[in-house]
Amino acid sequence: MELIQGLMQQPKVQTAEETIPTLCDRVENSTLIGDRRSAVLGLKAFSREYRESVVASGLKPLLSTLKRDHIDDDMVKAILETLLILFIRGDGDQDLTRDWISQQSRLQNGKYPSPLVMKQEDESVDQFSLWIADALIQSSELIHLIIEFLETENFHIRLYAIQILEAILSTRPDRARNAITSLPTSISTIVALLDDIHEPVRDESILLLMAIVKDSPHVQKLVAFENIFERLFAIIEEEGSLRGSLVVNDCLSLINNILNYNTSNQTLFLETGNLPKLAHLLNEPLTRDEETGLEEFFWNDQRIVNMNTCLDIVSLTVEEGNSITKKHQDTLLNSNILMIVLRLAFYHNIPKKIRPIALFTAADMIRNNVDCQFEFGKIDVPYFDPSLNSSALTENTPTIQVINLLINWILYANSIYAFDIRMASLELLKAYFSKNYELQKIFIENQIKDYNTAYGVEIEDSTVNETKQDNGDVVEEGVHDEEEEENESLDEGIKYNILEVLLNYDMDLPLNPYKLYFSGDILTFLFKDTIEDTDGNTEKQSISEIVRTMKLGSQVEDEEPLSVIETISELLLTSLTGGHIRIPIAYITFLIGWFYENFDAVNDFLSTSTTVHSLLAFCYQINDEDITVKCLVTMLLGIAYEFSSKTSPITREDYYEFLTKRLGQDNYQSRVRQFKENSLFSRNKIEFDIFNPPLDDTGLPKLYFTPYFVNLFNDNYYRIRTALAHSPKQESYRSITYESFEEVQGKCTELKEELIKVNKASSEIIDNLTNKLDSLTTKHSETLSEFERLQTTQEDTEEQYEALELKLKQTDTDIESLKKEKQALEKLRDDNSTKLGNNEIKIKELNSNLEALEAKFKETMGQKNKAEEGINKMSKELFQLTKGIKTLEEKLKQQETTFNQTKSDLEKQQSKLKDVITEKDSIISTLNKRIDESMKSINDLTDSKTQNVKEMEEWKAKFNSHDELLQKLTDKLKSLASHFKDIQSERDSLNE
């Protein structure tokens, strides 16, 4: 029966693991293009469920076939679609090619989602996408081929080619960008797709260009010179301008990417007629179409994003610190974009998500630019509260100066939802005052005047009047206008005085603690921004000095008015026990920033010893307050010591003795280190997000310290921590900033150049004088030497004359003595001649005797030499014989030693050979035994084999007989079955 069932079963179905390699082989090796195309379509069908197998087996054949059959559109479309599916399928169970939903509500361009958008929303990249990207980038040929597909007329091929490039860029951005730009015409080809009539191709091209130009200055320049800005603004206009969809934001983001960190592109953008188009976009929410009668601009999330992107583009063109920033600011001012941005910032119906961005953008547009700051300061705006819902302005809405409105927003827009607006307003206010001492001075003097007027303090207006006269008619007129506006605003109850917040006790301050934070931040900015303008310039009084010398009234009669620092110190003492940590932190950090390197401010602080004692006593109170405040108070006392002097109200030595006894040097350093490592300062070091601030338990942002204080503490931590380690006899010096050092270095360089010029001119004069002096010296030397020579010659002549006279006298004396000697010698000659004749005779006799003796001596010497030669010969022979005997004896001894040693070695080798022979004999006998046993085993196996062969033949015979029997049984079963059917049919007929 099993055999019958096996015959009736259908053929086995092939699995995907077996089919995919077969299809890959057909793709690579089939000769007919139709077979290859059908195989590619088969791989495409498997690519979603069996992605790993298709990538592993089919990637190489697909790429080789793409190069081989790139002329066939159907083949190219199938391969590109397959590669795209493999790229964006994802490595999870969910098929992202079908189930992916954009978090940005982005419409899908075609059949498949954009790989770049998927990458933006899911940062992870799986290993198979990396595999595919590496295979495509491995050679530039494939990338160039895909770029060529962008010029084909087939819509799907163009779309899939763009998405493939997007997928590669999202996976390997740097290598893919290099491969794309290696083709000279690639950028032009991609930019040309912006003019495509099919929107999916155009929209995907925008996304592709965004990825290509990102963080690549070279590509940014290439794209910018393809008339890209005009094309993009045309698309924006076609899509409905600011009212358009996400495509508008993509175009604006592409402009942003092209301009980002590229000053040449920014200049090109501003100088090629793009500002009117940008101004039209920015101004669109502020205008109404009179012809069609459209209502006010309706805001939705997409339009808010579009507007913020436009504002980002404006900010990019005025990056702080660039040399061309001022030129760009002037261009934006002249093109009216600055005023449009300001209208957006101060228009009451602008959404809250746009207002802070507009304020930040306006800050960038006026920072460090006197002309823009002046134009900004002339603006008057209607007053409204940005923390409340927008509503139409009434006729009674007061109009105030823009600076006063900013201060009001900064101090009194007390809503957590308006915190970003307060921060942005603060930044705009700082930008208005940045590097403009005159505006700062006018502002602070008016603030002081308004404060004193409001609280009944009489002051002299001489400084204000002098300022008006010095600044000319324009500034004078601005001051008068400002004063008029301020007076009107005061009558209407609109507050905008930072000194009022800082110097007055406010019981409601815990409800709005950040107005104190912002007041201190504004004043600290004004103090620090004018240091460079006032250092070493006695004609300019620093802002900190103007505020410090301000006198406050006292409620007690006959009592001297308090200084500003004394007032703030009293308010600080009051706030220490209030339970609201932000208030004392704001006071202390403001005072620390003021005291640092300001000896006069420290002297004002030390003028009230009770304040110092109270602060020091607070450091040792045992309570549950946060340690941050105690550390800050300790630091404040230490900084006051660091910048105290011997002329301070509490002298430096007395103050040092007081602190070290009550506080201690080690405790002070521990508190400063604790503040850095274990306090609110250390627990909130993450970058603060203005638009999404982290909140504490009270619902307020976790912002406790101003940026100035953070930078001051981090930059001067060592000096602050070691303040009490400095000797009280040695006063402190101001530290030099890098900017001051750079300025001094510049002056030093100029002086060096001037010194070089002076030295050069002096050296030329010195060289001329030296040359003249040398020539005169040479002449003088020659004359002097000639004089000395002549003088020497004269002296020599005189000496020679005297010597000759002496010689003449001596010669006369010698001549007389010689005559006498001549006579004596002649007599002696005669005597010697006689004696000589006698001596010659004797010499002849002696010579004959000498010759006879010499002959006898020669004969005797010959006999002696013969005898000595015989003796020497016998001595040599005897010595040689003795030496030979010794040599033979030594050789004999050596031969005996060698013989004995050789004999012993031979005996040892003989014994070893005997042992080896014995061992070999035993091994041979063992091997013979094994051979015999093996022969027996072979014989047994041969017999067994013969027996098995016989049994096998018997079994074969039995199997043959069984086969015949099986055939017979089968025939018998068939006959029985037919017989059974006959019987059954007969039974049925009988039953009927």
PDB file of C-alpha atoms in Angstrom, residues 755-939:
ATOM      1  CA  LEU A 755      60.855 100.438  15.660  1.00  0.00           C
ATOM      2  CA  ILE A 756      62.108  98.469  12.666  1.00  0.00           C
ATOM      3  CA  LYS A 757      61.542 101.511  10.422  1.00  0.00           C
ATOM      4  CA  VAL A 758      63.296 103.832  12.907  1.00  0.00           C
ATOM      5  CA  ASN A 759      66.133 101.356  13.308  1.00  0.00           C
ATOM      6  CA  LYS A 760      66.400 101.052   9.547  1.00  0.00           C
ATOM      7  CA  ALA A 761      66.557 104.853   9.086  1.00  0.00           C
ATOM      8  CA  SER A 762      68.969 105.184  11.999  1.00  0.00           C
ATOM      9  CA  SER A 763      71.112 102.383  10.659  1.00  0.00           C
ATOM     10  CA  GLU A 764      71.358 104.153   7.292  1.00  0.00           C
ATOM     11  CA  ILE A 765      72.447 107.410   8.980  1.00  0.00           C
ATOM     12  CA  ILE A 766      74.840 105.505  11.223  1.00  0.00           C
ATOM     13  CA  ASP A 767      76.237 103.674   8.197  1.00  0.00           C
ATOM     14  CA  ASN A 768      76.876 106.986   6.382  1.00  0.00           C
ATOM     15  CA  LEU A 769      78.517 108.555   9.430  1.00  0.00           C
ATOM     16  CA  THR A 770      80.471 105.394  10.039  1.00  0.00           C
ATOM     17  CA  ASN A 771      81.732 105.385   6.463  1.00  0.00           C
ATOM     18  CA  LYS A 772      82.831 109.028   6.784  1.00  0.00           C
ATOM     19  CA  LEU A 773      84.441 108.337  10.139  1.00  0.00           C
ATOM     20  CA  ASP A 774      86.201 105.307   8.711  1.00  0.00           C
ATOM     21  CA  SER A 775      87.604 107.328   5.816  1.00  0.00           C
ATOM     22  CA  LEU A 776      88.809 110.103   8.164  1.00  0.00           C
ATOM     23  CA  THR A 777      90.209 107.538  10.553  1.00  0.00           C
ATOM     24  CA  THR A 778      92.052 105.897   7.674  1.00  0.00           C
ATOM     25  CA  LYS A 779      93.543 109.206   6.570  1.00  0.00           C
ATOM     26  CA  HIS A 780      94.501 110.073  10.143  1.00  0.00           C
ATOM     27  CA  SER A 781      96.082 106.674  10.585  1.00  0.00           C
ATOM     28  CA  GLU A 782      98.036 107.020   7.364  1.00  0.00           C
ATOM     29  CA  THR A 783      99.277 110.535   8.338  1.00  0.00           C
ATOM     30  CA  LEU A 784     100.146 109.374  11.849  1.00  0.00           C
ATOM     31  CA  SER A 785     101.995 106.344  10.553  1.00  0.00           C
ATOM     32  CA  GLU A 786     103.925 108.525   8.072  1.00  0.00           C
ATOM     33  CA  PHE A 787     104.843 110.930  10.880  1.00  0.00           C
ATOM     34  CA  GLU A 788     105.971 108.073  13.103  1.00  0.00           C
ATOM     35  CA  ARG A 789     108.001 106.601  10.235  1.00  0.00           C
ATOM     36  CA  LEU A 790     109.776 109.904   9.587  1.00  0.00           C
ATOM     37  CA  GLN A 791     110.397 110.407  13.289  1.00  0.00           C
ATOM     38  CA  THR A 792     111.806 106.914  13.567  1.00  0.00           C
ATOM     39  CA  THR A 793     114.017 107.517  10.532  1.00  0.00           C
ATOM     40  CA  GLN A 794     115.412 110.696  12.078  1.00  0.00           C
ATOM     41  CA  GLU A 795     116.172 108.944  15.364  1.00  0.00           C
ATOM     42  CA  ASP A 796     117.839 106.084  13.521  1.00  0.00           C
ATOM     43  CA  THR A 797     119.969 108.539  11.554  1.00  0.00           C
ATOM     44  CA  GLU A 798     121.125 110.308  14.723  1.00  0.00           C
ATOM     45  CA  GLU A 799     121.938 107.010  16.386  1.00  0.00           C
ATOM     46  CA  GLN A 800     123.890 105.874  13.333  1.00  0.00           C
ATOM     47  CA  TYR A 801     125.882 109.124  13.349  1.00  0.00           C
ATOM     48  CA  GLU A 802     126.829 108.711  17.006  1.00  0.00           C
ATOM     49  CA  ALA A 803     127.713 105.072  16.430  1.00  0.00           C
ATOM     50  CA  LEU A 804     129.951 105.975  13.493  1.00  0.00           C
ATOM     51  CA  GLU A 805     131.844 108.520  15.578  1.00  0.00           C
ATOM     52  CA  LEU A 806     132.458 105.883  18.273  1.00  0.00           C
ATOM     53  CA  LYS A 807     133.564 103.370  15.666  1.00  0.00           C
ATOM     54  CA  LEU A 808     136.017 105.881  14.183  1.00  0.00           C
ATOM     55  CA  LYS A 809     137.708 106.448  17.557  1.00  0.00           C
ATOM     56  CA  GLN A 810     137.801 102.710  18.256  1.00  0.00           C
ATOM     57  CA  THR A 811     139.284 102.062  14.815  1.00  0.00           C
ATOM     58  CA  ASP A 812     142.209 104.389  15.418  1.00  0.00           C
ATOM     59  CA  THR A 813     142.976 102.646  18.731  1.00  0.00           C
ATOM     60  CA  ASP A 814     142.753  99.206  17.094  1.00  0.00           C
ATOM     61  CA  ILE A 815     145.168 100.190  14.296  1.00  0.00           C
ATOM     62  CA  GLU A 816     147.910 101.127  16.785  1.00  0.00           C
ATOM     63  CA  SER A 817     147.456  97.887  18.769  1.00  0.00           C
ATOM     64  CA  LEU A 818     147.561  95.819  15.567  1.00  0.00           C
ATOM     65  CA  LYS A 819     150.866  97.343  14.554  1.00  0.00           C
ATOM     66  CA  LYS A 820     152.381  96.246  17.879  1.00  0.00           C
ATOM     67  CA  GLU A 821     150.987  92.727  17.533  1.00  0.00           C
ATOM     68  CA  LYS A 822     152.360  92.463  13.982  1.00  0.00           C
ATOM     69  CA  GLN A 823     155.896  93.030  15.182  1.00  0.00           C
ATOM     70  CA  ALA A 824     155.542  90.384  17.935  1.00  0.00           C
ATOM     71  CA  LEU A 825     154.101  87.821  15.514  1.00  0.00           C
ATOM     72  CA  GLU A 826     156.867  88.250  12.975  1.00  0.00           C
ATOM     73  CA  LYS A 827     159.433  87.444  15.697  1.00  0.00           C
ATOM     74  CA  LEU A 828     157.451  84.380  16.804  1.00  0.00           C
ATOM     75  CA  ARG A 829     157.262  83.145  13.191  1.00  0.00           C
ATOM     76  CA  ASP A 830     160.965  82.995  12.847  1.00  0.00           C
ATOM     77  CA  ASP A 831     161.299  80.884  16.043  1.00  0.00           C
ATOM     78  CA  ASN A 832     158.615  78.436  14.963  1.00  0.00           C
ATOM     79  CA  SER A 833     160.177  77.879  11.543  1.00  0.00           C
ATOM     80  CA  THR A 834     163.337  76.564  13.225  1.00  0.00           C
ATOM     81  CA  LYS A 835     161.438  74.209  15.548  1.00  0.00           C
ATOM     82  CA  LEU A 836     159.362  72.895  12.611  1.00  0.00           C
ATOM     83  CA  GLY A 837     162.377  71.648  10.713  1.00  0.00           C
ATOM     84  CA  ASN A 838     163.548  69.594  13.710  1.00  0.00           C
ATOM     85  CA  ASN A 839     160.102  68.071  14.268  1.00  0.00           C
ATOM     86  CA  GLU A 840     159.730  66.888  10.668  1.00  0.00           C
ATOM     87  CA  ILE A 841     162.819  64.703  10.986  1.00  0.00           C
ATOM     88  CA  LYS A 842     161.489  63.014  14.143  1.00  0.00           C
ATOM     89  CA  ILE A 843     158.105  62.373  12.471  1.00  0.00           C
ATOM     90  CA  LYS A 844     159.659  60.453   9.600  1.00  0.00           C
ATOM     91  CA  GLU A 845     161.407  58.080  12.035  1.00  0.00           C
ATOM     92  CA  LEU A 846     158.235  57.424  13.998  1.00  0.00           C
ATOM     93  CA  ASN A 847     156.259  56.662  10.807  1.00  0.00           C
ATOM     94  CA  SER A 848     158.612  53.879   9.789  1.00  0.00           C
ATOM     95  CA  ASN A 849     158.328  52.194  13.214  1.00  0.00           C
ATOM     96  CA  LEU A 850     154.530  52.457  13.060  1.00  0.00           C
ATOM     97  CA  GLU A 851     154.284  50.669   9.698  1.00  0.00           C
ATOM     98  CA  ALA A 852     156.230  47.672  11.021  1.00  0.00           C
ATOM     99  CA  LEU A 853     153.923  47.319  14.040  1.00  0.00           C
ATOM    100  CA  GLU A 854     150.802  47.478  11.860  1.00  0.00           C
ATOM    101  CA  ALA A 855     151.985  44.583   9.694  1.00  0.00           C
ATOM    102  CA  LYS A 856     152.502  42.325  12.746  1.00  0.00           C
ATOM    103  CA  PHE A 857     149.057  43.288  14.132  1.00  0.00           C
ATOM    104  CA  LYS A 858     147.259  42.369  10.901  1.00  0.00           C
ATOM    105  CA  GLU A 859     148.851  38.906  10.835  1.00  0.00           C
ATOM    106  CA  THR A 860     147.843  38.220  14.451  1.00  0.00           C
ATOM    107  CA  MET A 861     144.234  39.311  13.842  1.00  0.00           C
ATOM    108  CA  GLY A 862     143.853  36.942  10.842  1.00  0.00           C
ATOM    109  CA  GLN A 863     144.800  33.909  12.918  1.00  0.00           C
ATOM    110  CA  LYS A 864     142.361  34.921  15.659  1.00  0.00           C
ATOM    111  CA  ASN A 865     139.393  35.231  13.244  1.00  0.00           C
ATOM    112  CA  LYS A 866     139.936  31.710  11.831  1.00  0.00           C
ATOM    113  CA  ALA A 867     139.835  30.166  15.290  1.00  0.00           C
ATOM    114  CA  GLU A 868     136.586  32.006  16.241  1.00  0.00           C
ATOM    115  CA  GLU A 869     134.777  30.867  13.059  1.00  0.00           C
ATOM    116  CA  GLY A 870     135.400  27.170  13.842  1.00  0.00           C
ATOM    117  CA  ILE A 871     134.079  27.503  17.373  1.00  0.00           C
ATOM    118  CA  ASN A 872     130.850  29.281  16.238  1.00  0.00           C
ATOM    119  CA  LYS A 873     130.069  26.602  13.652  1.00  0.00           C
ATOM    120  CA  MET A 874     130.284  23.793  16.211  1.00  0.00           C
ATOM    121  CA  SER A 875     128.013  25.708  18.657  1.00  0.00           C
ATOM    122  CA  LYS A 876     125.284  26.144  16.011  1.00  0.00           C
ATOM    123  CA  GLU A 877     125.226  22.445  15.099  1.00  0.00           C
ATOM    124  CA  LEU A 878     124.998  21.430  18.761  1.00  0.00           C
ATOM    125  CA  PHE A 879     122.052  23.805  19.357  1.00  0.00           C
ATOM    126  CA  GLN A 880     120.104  22.503  16.331  1.00  0.00           C
ATOM    127  CA  LEU A 881     120.551  18.879  17.447  1.00  0.00           C
ATOM    128  CA  THR A 882     119.266  19.707  20.934  1.00  0.00           C
ATOM    129  CA  LYS A 883     116.230  21.486  19.521  1.00  0.00           C
ATOM    130  CA  GLY A 884     115.361  18.566  17.183  1.00  0.00           C
ATOM    131  CA  ILE A 885     115.497  16.092  20.063  1.00  0.00           C
ATOM    132  CA  LYS A 886     113.012  18.156  22.077  1.00  0.00           C
ATOM    133  CA  THR A 887     110.631  18.437  19.107  1.00  0.00           C
ATOM    134  CA  LEU A 888     110.650  14.661  18.545  1.00  0.00           C
ATOM    135  CA  GLU A 889     109.944  14.003  22.201  1.00  0.00           C
ATOM    136  CA  GLU A 890     106.903  16.362  22.166  1.00  0.00           C
ATOM    137  CA  LYS A 891     105.486  14.701  19.003  1.00  0.00           C
ATOM    138  CA  LEU A 892     105.915  11.292  20.567  1.00  0.00           C
ATOM    139  CA  LYS A 893     103.963  12.341  23.656  1.00  0.00           C
ATOM    140  CA  GLN A 894     101.119  13.800  21.532  1.00  0.00           C
ATOM    141  CA  GLN A 895     100.856  10.616  19.444  1.00  0.00           C
ATOM    142  CA  GLU A 896     100.677   8.487  22.570  1.00  0.00           C
ATOM    143  CA  THR A 897      97.863  10.665  23.977  1.00  0.00           C
ATOM    144  CA  THR A 898      95.919  10.557  20.691  1.00  0.00           C
ATOM    145  CA  PHE A 899      96.339   6.793  20.464  1.00  0.00           C
ATOM    146  CA  ASN A 900      94.988   6.237  23.965  1.00  0.00           C
ATOM    147  CA  GLN A 901      91.977   8.469  23.390  1.00  0.00           C
ATOM    148  CA  THR A 902      91.158   6.831  20.026  1.00  0.00           C
ATOM    149  CA  LYS A 903      91.401   3.439  21.619  1.00  0.00           C
ATOM    150  CA  SER A 904      88.907   4.359  24.389  1.00  0.00           C
ATOM    151  CA  ASP A 905      86.460   5.878  21.827  1.00  0.00           C
ATOM    152  CA  LEU A 906      86.574   2.721  19.722  1.00  0.00           C
ATOM    153  CA  GLU A 907      85.826   0.590  22.746  1.00  0.00           C
ATOM    154  CA  LYS A 908      82.811   2.760  23.637  1.00  0.00           C
ATOM    155  CA  GLN A 909      81.452   2.651  20.063  1.00  0.00           C
ATOM    156  CA  GLN A 910      81.920  -1.104  19.972  1.00  0.00           C
ATOM    157  CA  SER A 911      79.810  -1.517  23.116  1.00  0.00           C
ATOM    158  CA  LYS A 912      77.124   0.800  21.716  1.00  0.00           C
ATOM    159  CA  LEU A 913      77.004  -1.152  18.448  1.00  0.00           C
ATOM    160  CA  LYS A 914      76.533  -4.360  20.353  1.00  0.00           C
ATOM    161  CA  ASP A 915      73.562  -2.854  22.234  1.00  0.00           C
ATOM    162  CA  VAL A 916      72.020  -1.521  19.001  1.00  0.00           C
ATOM    163  CA  ILE A 917      72.431  -4.890  17.274  1.00  0.00           C
ATOM    164  CA  THR A 918      70.751  -6.612  20.192  1.00  0.00           C
ATOM    165  CA  GLU A 919      67.845  -4.141  20.133  1.00  0.00           C
ATOM    166  CA  LYS A 920      67.429  -4.481  16.351  1.00  0.00           C
ATOM    167  CA  ASP A 921      67.389  -8.268  16.618  1.00  0.00           C
ATOM    168  CA  SER A 922      64.547  -8.054  19.148  1.00  0.00           C
ATOM    169  CA  ILE A 923      62.603  -5.635  16.909  1.00  0.00           C
ATOM    170  CA  ILE A 924      63.097  -7.888  13.870  1.00  0.00           C
ATOM    171  CA  SER A 925      61.815 -10.882  15.780  1.00  0.00           C
ATOM    172  CA  THR A 926      58.775  -8.889  16.928  1.00  0.00           C
ATOM    173  CA  LEU A 927      58.063  -7.732  13.365  1.00  0.00           C
ATOM    174  CA  ASN A 928      58.346 -11.302  12.075  1.00  0.00           C
ATOM    175  CA  LYS A 929      55.766 -12.361  14.621  1.00  0.00           C
ATOM    176  CA  ARG A 930      53.444  -9.547  13.525  1.00  0.00           C
ATOM    177  CA  ILE A 931      53.903 -10.487   9.878  1.00  0.00           C
ATOM    178  CA  ASP A 932      52.928 -14.060  10.665  1.00  0.00           C
ATOM    179  CA  GLU A 933      49.850 -12.873  12.535  1.00  0.00           C
ATOM    180  CA  SER A 934      48.922 -10.497   9.661  1.00  0.00           C
ATOM    181  CA  MET A 935      49.250 -13.338   7.141  1.00  0.00           C
ATOM    182  CA  LYS A 936      46.932 -15.432   9.257  1.00  0.00           C
ATOM    183  CA  SER A 937      44.423 -12.532   9.434  1.00  0.00           C
ATOM    184  CA  ILE A 938      44.622 -12.091   5.650  1.00  0.00           C
ATOM    185  CA  ASN A 939      43.912 -15.759   5.106  1.00  0.00           C
TER     186      ASN A 939
END
